[in-house]
Each structure stands twice: as C-alpha cells, then as structure tokens.
Short mmCIF file of C-alpha atoms and ligand atoms in Angstrom, two decimals:
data_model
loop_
_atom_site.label_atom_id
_atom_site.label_comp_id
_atom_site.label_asym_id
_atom_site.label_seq_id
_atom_site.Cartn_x
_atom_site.Cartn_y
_atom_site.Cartn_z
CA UNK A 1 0.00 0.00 0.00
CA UNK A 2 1.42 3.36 -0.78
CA UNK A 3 2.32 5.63 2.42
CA UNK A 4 1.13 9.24 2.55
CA UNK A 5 2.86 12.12 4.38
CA UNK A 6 0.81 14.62 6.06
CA UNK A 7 1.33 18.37 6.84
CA UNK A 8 -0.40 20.81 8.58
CA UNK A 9 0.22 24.48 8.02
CA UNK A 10 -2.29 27.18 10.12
CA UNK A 11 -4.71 24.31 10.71
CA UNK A 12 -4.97 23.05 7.43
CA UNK A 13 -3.54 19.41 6.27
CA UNK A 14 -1.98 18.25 2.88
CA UNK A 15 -1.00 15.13 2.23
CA UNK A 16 2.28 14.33 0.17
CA UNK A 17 3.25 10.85 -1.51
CA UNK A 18 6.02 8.90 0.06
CA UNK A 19 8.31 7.76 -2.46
CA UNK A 20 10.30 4.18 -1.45
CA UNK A 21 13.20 2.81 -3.03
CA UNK A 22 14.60 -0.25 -3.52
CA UNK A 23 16.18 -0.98 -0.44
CA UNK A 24 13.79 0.94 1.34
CA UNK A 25 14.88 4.78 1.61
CA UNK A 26 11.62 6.91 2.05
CA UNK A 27 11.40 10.49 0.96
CA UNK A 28 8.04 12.66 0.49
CA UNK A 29 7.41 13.72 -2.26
CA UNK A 30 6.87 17.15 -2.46
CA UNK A 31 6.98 18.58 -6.35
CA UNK A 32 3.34 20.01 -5.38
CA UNK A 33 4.90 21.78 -1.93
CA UNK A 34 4.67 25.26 -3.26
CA UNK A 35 1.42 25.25 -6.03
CA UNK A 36 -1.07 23.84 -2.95
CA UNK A 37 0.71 26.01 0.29
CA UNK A 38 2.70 28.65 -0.89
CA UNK A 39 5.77 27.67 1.10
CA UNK A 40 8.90 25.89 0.18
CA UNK A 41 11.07 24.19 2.20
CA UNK A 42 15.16 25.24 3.45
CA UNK A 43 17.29 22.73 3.20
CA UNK A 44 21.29 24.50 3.25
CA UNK A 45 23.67 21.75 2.27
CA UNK A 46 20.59 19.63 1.14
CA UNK A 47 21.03 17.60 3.85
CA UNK A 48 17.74 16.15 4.00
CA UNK A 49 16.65 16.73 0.12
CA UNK A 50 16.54 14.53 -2.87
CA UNK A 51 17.48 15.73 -6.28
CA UNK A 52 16.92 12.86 -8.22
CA UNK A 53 15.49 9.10 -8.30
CA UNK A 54 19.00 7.02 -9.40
CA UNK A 55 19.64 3.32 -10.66
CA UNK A 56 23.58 4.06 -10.31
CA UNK A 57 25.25 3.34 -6.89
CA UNK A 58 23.68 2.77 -3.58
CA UNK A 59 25.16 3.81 -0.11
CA UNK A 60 23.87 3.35 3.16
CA UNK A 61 26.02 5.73 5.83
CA UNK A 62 24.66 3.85 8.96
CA UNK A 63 25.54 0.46 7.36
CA UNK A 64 28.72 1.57 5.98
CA UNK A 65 27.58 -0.01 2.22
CA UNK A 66 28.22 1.27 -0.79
CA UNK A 67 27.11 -0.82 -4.30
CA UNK A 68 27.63 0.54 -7.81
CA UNK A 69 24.61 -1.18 -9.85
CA UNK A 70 23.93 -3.55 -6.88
CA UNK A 71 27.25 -4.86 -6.76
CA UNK A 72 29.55 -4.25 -3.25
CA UNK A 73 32.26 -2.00 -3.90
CA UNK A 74 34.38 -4.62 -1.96
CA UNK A 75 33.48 -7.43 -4.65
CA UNK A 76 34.46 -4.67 -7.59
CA UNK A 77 37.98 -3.64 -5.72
CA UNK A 78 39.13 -6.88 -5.53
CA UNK A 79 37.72 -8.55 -8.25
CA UNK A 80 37.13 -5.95 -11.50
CA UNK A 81 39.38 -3.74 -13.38
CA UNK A 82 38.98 -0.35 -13.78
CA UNK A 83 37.39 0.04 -17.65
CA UNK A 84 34.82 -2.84 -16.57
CA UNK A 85 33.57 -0.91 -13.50
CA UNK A 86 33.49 2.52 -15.94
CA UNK A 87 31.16 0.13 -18.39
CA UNK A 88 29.04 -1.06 -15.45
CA UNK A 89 28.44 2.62 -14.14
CA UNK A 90 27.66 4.45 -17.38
CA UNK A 91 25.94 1.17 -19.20
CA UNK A 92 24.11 -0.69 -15.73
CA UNK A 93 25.88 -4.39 -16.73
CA UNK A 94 28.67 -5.98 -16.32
CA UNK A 95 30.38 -6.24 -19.64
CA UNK A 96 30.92 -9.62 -21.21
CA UNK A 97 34.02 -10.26 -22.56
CA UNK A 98 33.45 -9.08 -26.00
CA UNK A 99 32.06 -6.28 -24.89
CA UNK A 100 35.27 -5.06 -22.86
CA UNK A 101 37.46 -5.77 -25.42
CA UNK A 102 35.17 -3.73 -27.67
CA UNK A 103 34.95 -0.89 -24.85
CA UNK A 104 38.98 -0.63 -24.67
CA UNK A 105 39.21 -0.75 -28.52
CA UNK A 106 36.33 2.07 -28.86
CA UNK A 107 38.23 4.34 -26.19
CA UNK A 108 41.42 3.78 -27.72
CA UNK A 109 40.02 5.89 -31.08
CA UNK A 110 39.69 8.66 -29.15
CA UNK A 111 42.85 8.92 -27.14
CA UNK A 112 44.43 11.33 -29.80
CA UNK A 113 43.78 14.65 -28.76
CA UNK A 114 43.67 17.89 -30.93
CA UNK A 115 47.38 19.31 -31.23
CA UNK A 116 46.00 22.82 -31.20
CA UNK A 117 45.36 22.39 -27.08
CA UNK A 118 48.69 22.19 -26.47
CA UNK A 119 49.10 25.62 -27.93
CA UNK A 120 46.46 26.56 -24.53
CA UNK A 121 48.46 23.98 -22.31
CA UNK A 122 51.87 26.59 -23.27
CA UNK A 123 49.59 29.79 -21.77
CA UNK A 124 49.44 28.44 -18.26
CA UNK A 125 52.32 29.27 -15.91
CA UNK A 126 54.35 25.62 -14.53
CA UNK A 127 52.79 26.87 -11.52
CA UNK A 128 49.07 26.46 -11.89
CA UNK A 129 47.03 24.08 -9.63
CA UNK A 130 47.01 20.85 -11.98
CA UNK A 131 43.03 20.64 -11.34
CA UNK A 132 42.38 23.86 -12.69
CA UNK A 133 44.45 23.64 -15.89
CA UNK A 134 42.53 19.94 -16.17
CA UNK A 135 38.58 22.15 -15.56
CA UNK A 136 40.04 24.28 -18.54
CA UNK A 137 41.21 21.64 -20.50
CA UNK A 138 38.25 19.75 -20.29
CA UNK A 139 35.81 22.96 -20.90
CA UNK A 140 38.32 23.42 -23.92
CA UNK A 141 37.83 20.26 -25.25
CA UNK A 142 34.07 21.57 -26.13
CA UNK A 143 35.58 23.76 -28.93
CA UNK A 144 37.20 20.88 -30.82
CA UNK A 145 33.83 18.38 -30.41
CA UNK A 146 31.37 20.96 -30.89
CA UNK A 147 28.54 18.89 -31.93
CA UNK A 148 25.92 18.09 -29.18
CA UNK A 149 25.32 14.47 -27.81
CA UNK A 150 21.86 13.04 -29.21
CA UNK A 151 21.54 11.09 -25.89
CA UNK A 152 18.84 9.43 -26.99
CA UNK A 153 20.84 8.23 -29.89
CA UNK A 154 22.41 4.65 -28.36
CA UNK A 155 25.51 4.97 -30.75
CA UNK A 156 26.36 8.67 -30.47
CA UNK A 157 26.35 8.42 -26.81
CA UNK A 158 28.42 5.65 -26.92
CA UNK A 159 30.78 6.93 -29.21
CA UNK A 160 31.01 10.43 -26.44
CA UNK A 161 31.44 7.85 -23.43
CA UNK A 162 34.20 6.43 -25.61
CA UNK A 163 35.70 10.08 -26.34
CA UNK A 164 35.47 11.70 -22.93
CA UNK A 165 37.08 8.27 -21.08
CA UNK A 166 39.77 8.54 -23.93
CA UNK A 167 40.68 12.27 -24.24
CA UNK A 168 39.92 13.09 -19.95
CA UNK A 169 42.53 10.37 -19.58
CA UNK A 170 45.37 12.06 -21.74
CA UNK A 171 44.59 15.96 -21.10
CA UNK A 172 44.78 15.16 -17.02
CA UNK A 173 48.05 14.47 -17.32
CA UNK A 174 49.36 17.14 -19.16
CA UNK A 175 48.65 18.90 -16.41
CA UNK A 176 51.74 17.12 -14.59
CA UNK A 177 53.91 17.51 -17.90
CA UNK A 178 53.53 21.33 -17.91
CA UNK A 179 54.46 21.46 -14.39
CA UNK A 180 57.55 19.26 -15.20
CA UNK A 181 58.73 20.99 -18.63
CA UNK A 182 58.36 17.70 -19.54
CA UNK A 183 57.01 17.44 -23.66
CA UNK A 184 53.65 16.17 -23.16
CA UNK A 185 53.03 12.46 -23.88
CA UNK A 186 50.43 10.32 -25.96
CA UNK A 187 48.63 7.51 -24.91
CA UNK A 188 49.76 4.11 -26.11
CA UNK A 189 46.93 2.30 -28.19
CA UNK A 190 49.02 -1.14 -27.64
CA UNK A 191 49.01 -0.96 -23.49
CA UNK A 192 45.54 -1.02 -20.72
CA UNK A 193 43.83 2.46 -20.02
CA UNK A 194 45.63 2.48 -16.06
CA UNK A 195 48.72 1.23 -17.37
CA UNK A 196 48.95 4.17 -19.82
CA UNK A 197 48.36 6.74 -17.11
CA UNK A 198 51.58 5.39 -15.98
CA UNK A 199 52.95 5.62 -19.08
CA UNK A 200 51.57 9.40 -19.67
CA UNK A 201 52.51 10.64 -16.40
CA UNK A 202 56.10 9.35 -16.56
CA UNK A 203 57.56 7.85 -19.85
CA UNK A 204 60.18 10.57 -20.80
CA UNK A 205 61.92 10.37 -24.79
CA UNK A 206 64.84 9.85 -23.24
CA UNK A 207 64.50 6.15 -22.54
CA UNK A 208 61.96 2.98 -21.76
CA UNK A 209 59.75 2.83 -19.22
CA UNK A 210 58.33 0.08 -17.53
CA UNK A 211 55.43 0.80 -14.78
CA UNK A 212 55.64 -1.23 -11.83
CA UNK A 213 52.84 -4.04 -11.89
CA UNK A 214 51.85 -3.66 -8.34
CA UNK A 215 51.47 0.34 -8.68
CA UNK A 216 48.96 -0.12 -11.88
CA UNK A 217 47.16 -2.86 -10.00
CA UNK A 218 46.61 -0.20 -7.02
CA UNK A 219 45.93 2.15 -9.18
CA UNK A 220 43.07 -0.10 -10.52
CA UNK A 221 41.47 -0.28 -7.21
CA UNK A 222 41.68 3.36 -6.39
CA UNK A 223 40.24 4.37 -9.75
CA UNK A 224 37.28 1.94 -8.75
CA UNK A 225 37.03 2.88 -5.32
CA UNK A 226 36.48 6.35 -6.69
CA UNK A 227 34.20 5.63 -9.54
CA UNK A 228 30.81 6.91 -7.76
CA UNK A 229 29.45 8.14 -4.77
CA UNK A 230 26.07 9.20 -6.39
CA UNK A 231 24.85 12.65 -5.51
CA UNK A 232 27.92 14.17 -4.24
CA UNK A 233 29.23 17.83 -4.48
CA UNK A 234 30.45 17.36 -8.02
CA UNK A 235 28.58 14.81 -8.99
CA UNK A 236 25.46 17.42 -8.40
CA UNK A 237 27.43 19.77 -9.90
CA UNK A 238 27.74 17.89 -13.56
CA UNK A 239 23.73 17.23 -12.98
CA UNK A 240 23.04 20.80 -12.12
CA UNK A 241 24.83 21.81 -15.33
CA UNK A 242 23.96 19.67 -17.37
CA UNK A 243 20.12 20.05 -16.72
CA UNK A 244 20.14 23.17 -18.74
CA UNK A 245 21.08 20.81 -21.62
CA UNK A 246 25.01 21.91 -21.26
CA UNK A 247 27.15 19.66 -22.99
CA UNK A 248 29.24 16.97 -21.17
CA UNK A 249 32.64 18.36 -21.70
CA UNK A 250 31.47 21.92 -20.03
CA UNK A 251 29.53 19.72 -17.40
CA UNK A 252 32.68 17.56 -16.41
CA UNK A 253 34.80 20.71 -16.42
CA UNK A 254 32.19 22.09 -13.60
CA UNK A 255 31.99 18.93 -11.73
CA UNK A 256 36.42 19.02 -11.73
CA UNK A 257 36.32 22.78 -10.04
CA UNK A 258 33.61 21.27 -7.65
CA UNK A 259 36.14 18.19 -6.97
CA UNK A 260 38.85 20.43 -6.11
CA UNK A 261 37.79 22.08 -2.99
CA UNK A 262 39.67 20.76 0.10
CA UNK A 263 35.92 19.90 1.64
CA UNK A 264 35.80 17.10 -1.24
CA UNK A 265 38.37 15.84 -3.39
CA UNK A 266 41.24 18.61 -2.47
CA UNK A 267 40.63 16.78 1.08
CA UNK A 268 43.16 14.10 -0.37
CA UNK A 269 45.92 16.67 -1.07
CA UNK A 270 45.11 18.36 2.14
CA UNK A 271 45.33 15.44 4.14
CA UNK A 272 48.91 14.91 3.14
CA UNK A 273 50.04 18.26 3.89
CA UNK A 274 48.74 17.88 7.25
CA UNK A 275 50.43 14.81 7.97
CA UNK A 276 53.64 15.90 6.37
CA UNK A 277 53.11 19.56 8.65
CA UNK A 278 52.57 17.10 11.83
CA UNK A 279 55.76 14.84 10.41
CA UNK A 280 57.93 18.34 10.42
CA UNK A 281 56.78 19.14 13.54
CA UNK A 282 57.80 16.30 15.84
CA UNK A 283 55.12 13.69 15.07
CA UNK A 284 53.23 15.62 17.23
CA UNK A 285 49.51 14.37 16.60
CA UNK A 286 48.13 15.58 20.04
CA UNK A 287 48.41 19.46 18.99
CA UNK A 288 46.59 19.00 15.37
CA UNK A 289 44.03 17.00 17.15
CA UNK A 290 43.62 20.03 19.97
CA UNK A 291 43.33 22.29 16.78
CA UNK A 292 40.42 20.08 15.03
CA UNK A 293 38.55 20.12 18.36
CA UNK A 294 38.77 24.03 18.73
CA UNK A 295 35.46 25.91 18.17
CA UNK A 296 37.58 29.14 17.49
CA UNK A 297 40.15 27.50 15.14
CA UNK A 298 38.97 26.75 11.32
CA UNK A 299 41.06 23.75 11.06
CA UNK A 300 40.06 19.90 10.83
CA UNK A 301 41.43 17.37 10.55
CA UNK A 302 41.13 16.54 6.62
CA UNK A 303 40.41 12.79 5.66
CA UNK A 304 37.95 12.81 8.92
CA UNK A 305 34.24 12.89 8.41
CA UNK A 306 31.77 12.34 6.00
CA UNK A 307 28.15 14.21 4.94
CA UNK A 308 26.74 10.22 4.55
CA UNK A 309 29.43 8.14 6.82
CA UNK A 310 27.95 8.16 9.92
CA UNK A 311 29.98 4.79 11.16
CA UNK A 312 32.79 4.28 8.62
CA UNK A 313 33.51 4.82 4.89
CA UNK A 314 34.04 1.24 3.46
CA UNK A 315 36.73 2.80 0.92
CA UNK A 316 38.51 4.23 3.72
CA UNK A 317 38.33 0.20 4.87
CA UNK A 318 39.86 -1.08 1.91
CA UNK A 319 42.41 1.98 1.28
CA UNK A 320 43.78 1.45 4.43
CA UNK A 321 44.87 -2.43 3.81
CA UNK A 322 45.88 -1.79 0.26
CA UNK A 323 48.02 1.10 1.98
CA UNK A 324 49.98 -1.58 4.11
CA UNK A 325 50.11 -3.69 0.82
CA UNK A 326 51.51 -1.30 -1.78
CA UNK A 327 54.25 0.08 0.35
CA UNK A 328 55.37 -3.47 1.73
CA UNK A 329 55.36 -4.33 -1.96
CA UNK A 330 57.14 -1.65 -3.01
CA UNK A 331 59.14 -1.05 -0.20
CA UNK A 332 58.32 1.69 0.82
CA UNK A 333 58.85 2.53 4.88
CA UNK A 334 56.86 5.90 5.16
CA UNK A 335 56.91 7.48 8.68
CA UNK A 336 53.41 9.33 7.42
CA UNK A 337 51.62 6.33 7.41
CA UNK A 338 52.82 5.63 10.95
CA UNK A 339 51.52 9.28 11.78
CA UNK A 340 48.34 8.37 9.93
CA UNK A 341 47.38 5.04 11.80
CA UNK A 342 48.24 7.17 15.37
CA UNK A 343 46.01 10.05 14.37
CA UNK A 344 42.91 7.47 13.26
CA UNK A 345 43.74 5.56 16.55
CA UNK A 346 43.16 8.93 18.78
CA UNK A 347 40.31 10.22 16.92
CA UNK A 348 38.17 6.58 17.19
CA UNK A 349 38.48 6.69 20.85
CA UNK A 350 38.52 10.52 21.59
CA UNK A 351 35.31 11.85 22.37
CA UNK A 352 35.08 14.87 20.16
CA UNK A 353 35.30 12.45 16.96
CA UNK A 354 33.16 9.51 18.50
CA UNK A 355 30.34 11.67 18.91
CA UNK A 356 30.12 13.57 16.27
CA UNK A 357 30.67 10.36 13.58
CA UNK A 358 33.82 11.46 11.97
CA UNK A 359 35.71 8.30 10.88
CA UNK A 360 38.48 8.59 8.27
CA UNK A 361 37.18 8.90 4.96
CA UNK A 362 38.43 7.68 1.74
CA UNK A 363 40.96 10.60 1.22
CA UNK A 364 43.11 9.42 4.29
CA UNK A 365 44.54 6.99 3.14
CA UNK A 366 44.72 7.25 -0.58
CA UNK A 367 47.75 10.22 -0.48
CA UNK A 368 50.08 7.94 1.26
CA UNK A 369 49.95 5.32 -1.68
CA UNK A 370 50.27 7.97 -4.12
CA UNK A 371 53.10 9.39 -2.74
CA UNK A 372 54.46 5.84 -2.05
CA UNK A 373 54.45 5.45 -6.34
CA UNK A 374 55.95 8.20 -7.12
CA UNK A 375 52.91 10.89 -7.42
CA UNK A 376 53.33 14.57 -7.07
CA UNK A 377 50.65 15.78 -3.88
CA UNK A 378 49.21 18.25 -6.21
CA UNK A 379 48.01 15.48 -8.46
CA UNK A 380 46.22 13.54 -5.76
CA UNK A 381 42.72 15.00 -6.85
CA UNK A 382 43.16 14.70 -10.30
CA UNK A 383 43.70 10.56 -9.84
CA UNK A 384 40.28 11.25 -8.07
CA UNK A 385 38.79 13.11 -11.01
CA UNK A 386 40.29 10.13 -13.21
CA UNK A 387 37.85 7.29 -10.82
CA UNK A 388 35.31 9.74 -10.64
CA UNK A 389 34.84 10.36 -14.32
CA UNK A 390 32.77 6.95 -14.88
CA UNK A 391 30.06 8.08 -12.10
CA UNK A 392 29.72 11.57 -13.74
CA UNK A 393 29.05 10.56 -17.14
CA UNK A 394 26.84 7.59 -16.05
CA UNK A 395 25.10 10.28 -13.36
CA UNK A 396 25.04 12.81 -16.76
CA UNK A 397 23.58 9.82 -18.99
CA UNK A 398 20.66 9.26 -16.47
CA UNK A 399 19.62 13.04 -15.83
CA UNK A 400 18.99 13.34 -19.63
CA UNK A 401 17.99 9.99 -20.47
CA UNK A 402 15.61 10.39 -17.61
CA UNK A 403 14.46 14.20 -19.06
CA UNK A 404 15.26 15.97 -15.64
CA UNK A 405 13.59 19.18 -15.39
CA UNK A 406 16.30 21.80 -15.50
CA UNK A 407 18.10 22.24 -12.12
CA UNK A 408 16.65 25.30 -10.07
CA UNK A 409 16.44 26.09 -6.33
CA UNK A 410 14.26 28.70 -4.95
CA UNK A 411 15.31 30.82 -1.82
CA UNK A 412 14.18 33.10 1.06
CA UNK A 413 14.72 36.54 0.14
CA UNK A 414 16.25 38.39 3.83
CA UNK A 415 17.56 41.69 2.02
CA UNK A 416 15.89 45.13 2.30
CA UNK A 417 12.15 45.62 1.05
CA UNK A 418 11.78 48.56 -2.11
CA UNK A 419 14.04 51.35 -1.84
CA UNK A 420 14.05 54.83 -3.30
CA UNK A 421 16.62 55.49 -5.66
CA UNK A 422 19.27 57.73 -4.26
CA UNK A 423 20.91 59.71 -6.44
CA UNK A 424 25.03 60.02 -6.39
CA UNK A 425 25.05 63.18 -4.63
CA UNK A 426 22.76 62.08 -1.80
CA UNK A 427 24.73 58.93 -0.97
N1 CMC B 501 37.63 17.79 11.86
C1 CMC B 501 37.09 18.37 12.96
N2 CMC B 501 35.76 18.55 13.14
C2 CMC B 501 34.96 18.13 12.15
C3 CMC B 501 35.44 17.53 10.98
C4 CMC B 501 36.84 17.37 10.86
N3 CMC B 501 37.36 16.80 9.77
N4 CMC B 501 34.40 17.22 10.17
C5 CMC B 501 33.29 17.63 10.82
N5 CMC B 501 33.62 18.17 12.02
C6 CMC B 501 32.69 18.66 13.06
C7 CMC B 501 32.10 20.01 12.67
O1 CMC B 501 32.88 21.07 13.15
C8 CMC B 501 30.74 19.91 13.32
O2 CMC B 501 30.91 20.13 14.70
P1 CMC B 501 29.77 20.89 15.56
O3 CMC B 501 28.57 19.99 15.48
O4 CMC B 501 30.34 21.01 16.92
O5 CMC B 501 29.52 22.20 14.89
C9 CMC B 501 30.34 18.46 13.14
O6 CMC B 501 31.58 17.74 13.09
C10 CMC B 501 29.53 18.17 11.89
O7 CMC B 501 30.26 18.66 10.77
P2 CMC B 501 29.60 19.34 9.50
O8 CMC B 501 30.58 20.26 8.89
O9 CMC B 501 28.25 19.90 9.85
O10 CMC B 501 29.37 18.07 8.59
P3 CMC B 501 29.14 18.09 7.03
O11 CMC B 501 28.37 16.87 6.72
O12 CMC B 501 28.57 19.39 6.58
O13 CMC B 501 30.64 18.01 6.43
C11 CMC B 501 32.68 17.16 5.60
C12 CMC B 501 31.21 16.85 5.96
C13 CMC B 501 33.27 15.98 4.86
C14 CMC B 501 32.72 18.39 4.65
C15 CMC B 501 33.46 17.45 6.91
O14 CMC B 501 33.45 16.32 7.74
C16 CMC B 501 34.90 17.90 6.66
O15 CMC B 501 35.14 19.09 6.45
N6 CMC B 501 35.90 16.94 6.66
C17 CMC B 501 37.27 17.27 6.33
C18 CMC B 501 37.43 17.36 4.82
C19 CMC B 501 37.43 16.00 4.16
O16 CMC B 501 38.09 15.07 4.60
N7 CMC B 501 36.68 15.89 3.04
C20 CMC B 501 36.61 14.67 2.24
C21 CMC B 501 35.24 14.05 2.25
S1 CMC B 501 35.24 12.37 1.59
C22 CMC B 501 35.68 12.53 -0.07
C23 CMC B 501 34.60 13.11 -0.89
O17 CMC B 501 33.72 12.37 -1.31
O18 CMC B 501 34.65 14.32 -1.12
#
C-alpha cells in the first residue's frame, strides 16, 4: 500500500506521496509543496533533500555499504578492473568479454587529442594548480567536439562515453607535464587504459619505461574505489549543469572545479600536507588534534568525516589495507603512514570524533599510496577526477535519459524591502 505524508500548516492538512526505493529509503514527495501552500522548504547543504530518483550506486552511511549497480564495492575492488567498473556505471551491466574488449578498442580511437590544445596547455604558468588547468582543459575540449550528444541516440552516446574516457585520460596528465617541462606524452593504443596513465605521467623520450605491476594494479582499485558516490558535491554539480542541456565536456569541467575544494576531493591533497606539517613538527599528533577540536580555530582534521558516513567509509576500509600492501610491496617505509594510523587511533576513541561520527574517509589513506608510487601531492585530486569520471558521465547519462527538469532552487529573500533610488550626490 502506498504511504502518505501529512502536513499541517495554520490548521490546514496536505498530504504528500512517500516515495520508497529499492532498499527501502523513504522520501516525500513534495513537487506540489509550493502550487497547494505557498511555502517551500530550506534545506542548506541539502542535507535532508533529494534531487533525483537514481539506478547508479547505492550507499547506506549507517551500514557503511556502498554498491555501484547492486554490486559491493568490496566485490568490484578486488575482483574488477577499472574500464569494466566505468562500463558497469555508465551502461548498468557488467560487460561480457566481447564487450570489454570492444569498450577498450572504442576508447582507444579517441585517445588522440587535438594538437591545437597544447598551444592553450603553453599559456598556463608551470605553476598552476594541476586541477584547474585539467577544468580548462576539459571545458576546452568543447571547442574541438562541438557537436551536441543526441543522448537518446544509443551509438552517439556511446561513441562520447568512448571520447570523454579517452581524451579526460590524456589531457589530465598534461597537467603534470607542464608542471615538469616535460614534452607532453600520448597515450599508447598497444598498453591497458591504467597502465597508460603510468605511461603518460612518466615515460620521458629519453628512454623505456616500464610501470611497476603492483602500482597499476593499485591504481586499478583506487580508480574503482572512486568511480561513484552518487549525488555528491560534483557529482550534483555535472547534474546541475547539465540540466540546462550543457554539454558533457562543459559539465565535467564544472563537476572538476567542484572536486577540487579541500571539503571534497582537495581533502586528499590536504590530508597529506597535514600529515607531512605534523611529520615536520615532531610527530606531534596531540596538537593538530587540539586544533580540530577548537570551536575558534577553522582547522580539521582533513580525511575525517563524511556528509553520509555516519559509522565508517568502506573505501577508507579497503584503502587502508591496500596502503599496508603497496608500500610493503614496493618497499616503501613511510613514517606518514605511521603518523596516519596514530592520528585514526586517537580520533576513534577521543570523544570529540566519537560523537560527532567522523571516521576517516576515503581521502586518508589514498595520499600515502600515491606518494608511495611516485605521485606529485598536487596530483592527488586529479587521480580522483580520473575514478570519478565513470560516475559523472553515467550520473550525466541518467539526468537526460531520464528528461530531468532543468536544475533550479528557490530561496528566502532576507535583504531590504523597495528602496528609493538615491541619487550620487545624496549617498
Ligand atoms: N575535523 C574536525 N571537526 C569536524 C570535521 C573534521 N574533519 N568534520 C566535521 N567536524 C565537526 C564540525 O565542526 C561539526 O561540529 P559541531 O557539530 O560542533 O559544529 C560536526 O563535526 C559536523 O560537521 P559538519 O561540517 O556539519 O558536517 P558536514 O556533513 O557538513 O561536512 C565534511 C562533511 C566531509 C565536509 C566534513 O566532515 C569535513 O570538512 N571533513 C574534512 C574534509 C574531508 O576530509 N573531506 C573529504 C570528504 S570524503 C571525499 C569526498 O567524497 O569528497
């Protein structure tokens, strides 16, 4: 039987459908809130609101669950490669086979990218922030594929899953290149799409270059570990844009800049330079700890809390062991991971932390094994944009396919009421 929500405003009641989903989340439904009361409702930080009905990844914060397309993450980072999770996300299956050799084949015609960007890739200083030469690059990108997506048009969008994956792939790590002087590379048609970033990132002309098997095979699981967390900051973001029928390129771009603040994917840079800033001051974790807990000080302690996680972030679960794995492998003895495990050990029994829910979160542990292979800090959140790009086109795919209306909060107005107009001399 369907459930109804009731409201009473001033006496008089309204009733509002609940909406259930599949593993039982309830919301009310309230596209008729405004046309039958007048009101709306405030929601900062849409904490308690719905944007959209979604097929793509599940997540329970109590339960500590996350599933992309019903399957546990936990079964997909230890069993699946990358491209295959990218094909579940954006397509809802599993590919067979065939169809993930075909998948790797179609990406690979696209991973040529227009010579004439590297003419914009010269106009940025060797200083810029690698994510926001990768939200102009991508935006960029828009000018060479001009043409919009038919997304109801199997084959074309196809073909522009095919082309972002490809091009996103190569143009993120020019971003490293430029800041190296290093001529910037092309992707290899004969290697895998991880092994190439490898191969991108750090293959010079000077001489071979042979990736490290264990480092592409972590790489693997980050990228899928990243792949969605539906309707996060930037994964809203790429919705939000793209709801006015903006093209994918210029809705990726918006969803990197969303990434890159240190409240979301910056977090995983951040977190590093904390733990380095602890490492050069003694080790000291006690004092940064202090700091989080201080009303009057803005910092926190970055890789520590989540929106959803409200008892632990299964990445963080499975970052953490592969963090212990890829360094013994590598051999790697990094005292930050030692500064890590005794900062994670106070906060889970210190008050402050317990209470409020903040466990580590997947950016905690994820800098340590990027540093361990070799990857520059200010990189860390584009190797998040890389996993992430999968979610946003599938999350992208859906809004249109599903013909969202376009994306459009209303507000409370709290400035003045009308004003006379005050001419300049009687200001
Ligand atoms: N250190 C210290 N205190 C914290 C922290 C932290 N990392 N996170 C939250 N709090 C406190 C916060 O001050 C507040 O305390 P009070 O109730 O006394 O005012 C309480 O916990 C609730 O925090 P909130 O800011 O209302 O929670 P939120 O859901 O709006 O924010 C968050 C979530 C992730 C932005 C926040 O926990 C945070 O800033 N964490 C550090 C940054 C970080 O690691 N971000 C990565 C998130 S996971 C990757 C991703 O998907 O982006």
């Amino acid at each position: 039987m369907s459930k109804i929500a009731t409201l009473e405003i001033d006496g008089k009641k309204y009733e509002f459908p609940v909406i259930i989903g599949t593993e039982n989340e309830v919301a009310i439904d309230i596209e008729k809130l405004r046309s039958e009361t007048g009101y709306i409702t405030m929601d900062p930080g849409y904490k308690n609101s719905g944007s959209c009905k979604s097929d793509i990844t599940f997540l329970d914060g109590e339960e500590g669950i996350l599933r992309y397309r019903g399957y546990s993450i936990e079964d997909l980072a230890g069993k699946a490669n990358f491209l295959e999770v990218a094909y579940l996300l954006v397509f809802g299956e599993l590919p067979t086979k065939d169809q993930l050799f075909q998948f790797e084949e179609d990406i690979r015609k696209h991973t040529l990218v227009n010579e004439e960007m590297k003419k914009i890739v010269e106009g940025f200083p060797r200083t810029a922030h690698p994510m926001g030469i990768l939200a102009s690059l991508t935006s960029a990108l828009t000018a060479f594929n001009p043409k919009p997506v038919n997304v109801e048009n199997e084959k074309e969008m196809y073909q522009a899953v095919c082309k972002t994956m490809g091009k996103f792939l190569v143009i993120a790590t020019y971003t490293y290149r430029k800041s190296m002087g290093y001529p910037l590379n092309y992707y290899d048609n004969t290697k895998g799409y991880v092994e190439n970033f490898m191969h991108l990132m750090f293959e010079l002309p000077t001489g071979p270059y042979t990736p490290d098997p264990a480092v592409v095979d972590a790489l693997n699981k980050l990228f899928i570990l990243h792949g969605d967390h539906e309707q996060n900051c930037s994964t809203s973001t790429v919705r939000m844009v793209g709801s006015s029928h903006a093209g994918l390129f210029a809705s990726i771009s918006a969803g990197v800049s969303a990434l890159w603040g240190p409240l979301h994917g910056g977090a995983n840079q951040a977190v590093l330079e904390m733990l380095e800033e602890i490492q050069a001051n003694g080790g000291d974790a006690d004092k940064y700890m202090a700091k989080a807990k201080d009303r009057n000080d803005p910092f926190r302690l970055m890789g520590f809390g989540h929106r959803v996680y409200k008892n632990f972030d299964p990445r963080a679960k499975i970052i953490k062991k592969a963090a212990d794995e890829v360094l013994a492998t590598l051999g790697v003895d990094d005292p930050i991971l030692q500064i890590a495990k005794k900062l994670e050990a106070a906060a889970l029994v210190d008050d402050y932390f317990v209470s409020r829910k903040l466990y580590p979160n997947v950016d905690f542990y994820s800098g340590i094994i990027y540093r361990a292979m070799g990857i520059p800090t200010e990189m860390f959140t584009v190797l998040f944009a890389i996993g992430r790009l999968p979610g946003w086109i599938a999350q992208w795919k859906e809004m249109r396919i599903n013909k969202e209306p376009i994306g459009r909060p209303r507000q409370i107005y709290t400035g003045y009421e009308l004003r006379d107009f005050k001419p300049m001399d009687q200001r």
